[in-house]
Amino acid sequence: MTQAFSTRPTDARAAARRTAKALRIALALVFLGLGGWCVVAPGTVEALALRPEFRHLSPTSALLLQCFGAQAVLVGSLALLSRFTATTFLVFGMLASVPFFVFNAWFVWVNPMFTGLMLLDFAGNLSFFAIGLVGWRLMRGETEPV
């Protein structure tokens, strides 16, 4: 009976670590998916995300979208291959997502250049925020990163 009681906290800790690792992978996949889309098919991203009066559909606009996507793929790759601590989750969730929320809000509602489909990007950014907070909560007090 003492044995079962003493392993319970270890089981909960292991489950929290597995969940935190899955969240890190999910965060990476959002970056890789949306960034990869910008790299592979920048014309479709531009056509779907920008309102008609702001679409260029030029080689230059494709290049800029591909550069944006390449940066997202880089961040996703780093998140996938790195190990996160509670602080890493917190920084990704709180600090890294806030500028993206401002970007989305500005260009969807204040200076509307984006279509409603750009709310997909907002959903991705919201997932970064949520993953960061949940991951931070799961990893508080842990010394080994996941």
mmCIF file of C-alpha atoms in Angstrom, residues 38-146:
data_model
loop_
_atom_site.group_PDB
_atom_site.id
_atom_site.type_symbol
_atom_site.label_atom_id
_atom_site.label_comp_id
_atom_site.label_asym_id
_atom_site.label_seq_id
_atom_site.Cartn_x
_atom_site.Cartn_y
_atom_site.Cartn_z
ATOM 1 C CA CYS A 38 3.739 30.047 -46.982
ATOM 2 C CA VAL A 39 6.949 28.502 -48.341
ATOM 3 C CA VAL A 40 5.326 25.938 -50.648
ATOM 4 C CA ALA A 41 2.272 27.859 -51.879
ATOM 5 C CA PRO A 42 2.712 31.587 -51.248
ATOM 6 C CA GLY A 43 0.261 32.504 -54.004
ATOM 7 C CA THR A 44 -2.597 30.635 -52.341
ATOM 8 C CA VAL A 45 -1.772 32.220 -48.987
ATOM 9 C CA GLU A 46 -1.806 35.687 -50.554
ATOM 10 C CA ALA A 47 -4.990 35.021 -52.525
ATOM 11 C CA LEU A 48 -6.846 33.674 -49.504
ATOM 12 C CA ALA A 49 -5.483 35.934 -46.766
ATOM 13 C CA LEU A 50 -5.370 39.377 -48.408
ATOM 14 C CA ARG A 51 -8.364 41.396 -49.506
ATOM 15 C CA PRO A 52 -8.489 41.867 -53.315
ATOM 16 C CA GLU A 53 -7.351 45.491 -53.243
ATOM 17 C CA PHE A 54 -4.111 44.489 -51.472
ATOM 18 C CA ARG A 55 -3.198 41.407 -53.499
ATOM 19 C CA HIS A 56 -0.196 41.656 -55.780
ATOM 20 C CA LEU A 57 0.295 38.000 -56.679
ATOM 21 C CA SER A 58 3.736 38.957 -57.947
ATOM 22 C CA PRO A 59 7.090 37.213 -57.658
ATOM 23 C CA THR A 60 8.068 39.843 -55.061
ATOM 24 C CA SER A 61 5.039 39.247 -52.842
ATOM 25 C CA ALA A 62 5.589 35.479 -53.170
ATOM 26 C CA LEU A 63 9.208 35.937 -52.090
ATOM 27 C CA LEU A 64 8.171 37.982 -49.046
ATOM 28 C CA LEU A 65 5.620 35.370 -48.013
ATOM 29 C CA GLN A 66 8.187 32.624 -48.472
ATOM 30 C CA CYS A 67 10.646 34.521 -46.259
ATOM 31 C CA PHE A 68 7.931 34.892 -43.618
ATOM 32 C CA GLY A 69 7.143 31.184 -43.908
ATOM 33 C CA ALA A 70 10.805 30.190 -43.749
ATOM 34 C CA GLN A 71 11.136 32.005 -40.435
ATOM 35 C CA ALA A 72 8.091 30.142 -39.106
ATOM 36 C CA VAL A 73 9.562 26.835 -40.308
ATOM 37 C CA LEU A 74 12.807 27.721 -38.524
ATOM 38 C CA VAL A 75 10.970 28.428 -35.262
ATOM 39 C CA GLY A 76 8.921 25.235 -35.648
ATOM 40 C CA SER A 77 12.045 23.196 -36.293
ATOM 41 C CA LEU A 78 13.752 24.675 -33.244
ATOM 42 C CA ALA A 79 10.688 24.004 -31.078
ATOM 43 C CA LEU A 80 10.526 20.440 -32.355
ATOM 44 C CA LEU A 81 14.203 19.738 -31.708
ATOM 45 C CA SER A 82 14.650 21.733 -28.488
ATOM 46 C CA ARG A 83 13.776 20.850 -24.940
ATOM 47 C CA PHE A 84 11.463 23.218 -23.086
ATOM 48 C CA THR A 85 11.506 24.308 -19.455
ATOM 49 C CA ALA A 86 8.655 26.071 -17.671
ATOM 50 C CA THR A 87 10.288 29.385 -18.594
ATOM 51 C CA THR A 88 10.495 28.430 -22.270
ATOM 52 C CA PHE A 89 6.777 27.643 -22.326
ATOM 53 C CA LEU A 90 5.995 30.910 -20.554
ATOM 54 C CA VAL A 91 8.093 32.996 -22.949
ATOM 55 C CA PHE A 92 6.543 31.333 -26.011
ATOM 56 C CA GLY A 93 3.059 31.677 -24.596
ATOM 57 C CA MET A 94 3.102 35.147 -23.170
ATOM 58 C CA LEU A 95 5.857 37.183 -24.767
ATOM 59 C CA ALA A 96 6.088 35.638 -28.219
ATOM 60 C CA SER A 97 2.361 35.563 -28.962
ATOM 61 C CA VAL A 98 1.475 39.135 -27.913
ATOM 62 C CA PRO A 99 3.064 40.879 -30.953
ATOM 63 C CA PHE A 100 1.218 38.449 -33.226
ATOM 64 C CA PHE A 101 -2.111 39.285 -31.541
ATOM 65 C CA VAL A 102 -1.437 42.979 -32.143
ATOM 66 C CA PHE A 103 -0.520 42.229 -35.780
ATOM 67 C CA ASN A 104 -3.700 40.198 -36.331
ATOM 68 C CA ALA A 105 -5.959 42.748 -34.632
ATOM 69 C CA TRP A 106 -4.454 45.665 -36.523
ATOM 70 C CA PHE A 107 -4.684 44.176 -40.006
ATOM 71 C CA VAL A 108 -8.044 42.441 -39.536
ATOM 72 C CA TRP A 109 -10.015 45.142 -37.674
ATOM 73 C CA VAL A 110 -8.131 48.484 -37.531
ATOM 74 C CA ASN A 111 -6.543 48.641 -40.995
ATOM 75 C CA PRO A 112 -8.358 45.737 -42.682
ATOM 76 C CA MET A 113 -5.989 44.293 -45.256
ATOM 77 C CA PHE A 114 -6.702 40.652 -44.413
ATOM 78 C CA THR A 115 -9.734 38.545 -45.153
ATOM 79 C CA GLY A 116 -11.611 36.702 -42.440
ATOM 80 C CA LEU A 117 -9.509 33.647 -43.244
ATOM 81 C CA MET A 118 -6.628 35.368 -41.500
ATOM 82 C CA LEU A 119 -8.444 34.508 -38.300
ATOM 83 C CA LEU A 120 -6.870 31.088 -38.881
ATOM 84 C CA ASP A 121 -3.558 32.756 -38.058
ATOM 85 C CA PHE A 122 -5.191 34.297 -34.996
ATOM 86 C CA ALA A 123 -6.315 30.802 -33.931
ATOM 87 C CA GLY A 124 -2.737 29.574 -34.345
ATOM 88 C CA ASN A 125 -1.485 32.441 -32.194
ATOM 89 C CA LEU A 126 -4.165 31.713 -29.607
ATOM 90 C CA SER A 127 -2.945 28.115 -29.535
ATOM 91 C CA PHE A 128 0.622 29.379 -28.869
ATOM 92 C CA PHE A 129 -0.696 31.406 -25.957
ATOM 93 C CA ALA A 130 -2.688 28.489 -24.507
ATOM 94 C CA ILE A 131 0.103 25.950 -25.057
ATOM 95 C CA GLY A 132 2.571 28.272 -23.364
ATOM 96 C CA LEU A 133 0.392 28.749 -20.298
ATOM 97 C CA VAL A 134 -0.545 25.090 -19.947
ATOM 98 C CA GLY A 135 3.034 23.946 -20.581
ATOM 99 C CA TRP A 136 4.324 26.421 -18.007
ATOM 100 C CA ARG A 137 1.810 25.177 -15.468
ATOM 101 C CA LEU A 138 2.723 21.539 -16.122
ATOM 102 C CA MET A 139 6.464 22.196 -15.929
ATOM 103 C CA ARG A 140 6.583 24.455 -12.842
ATOM 104 C CA GLY A 141 8.965 22.959 -10.368
ATOM 105 C CA GLU A 142 10.535 20.598 -12.921
ATOM 106 C CA THR A 143 14.282 20.764 -13.289
ATOM 107 C CA GLU A 144 14.577 18.591 -16.406
ATOM 108 C CA PRO A 145 13.220 20.048 -19.669
ATOM 109 C CA VAL A 146 10.947 18.088 -21.995
#
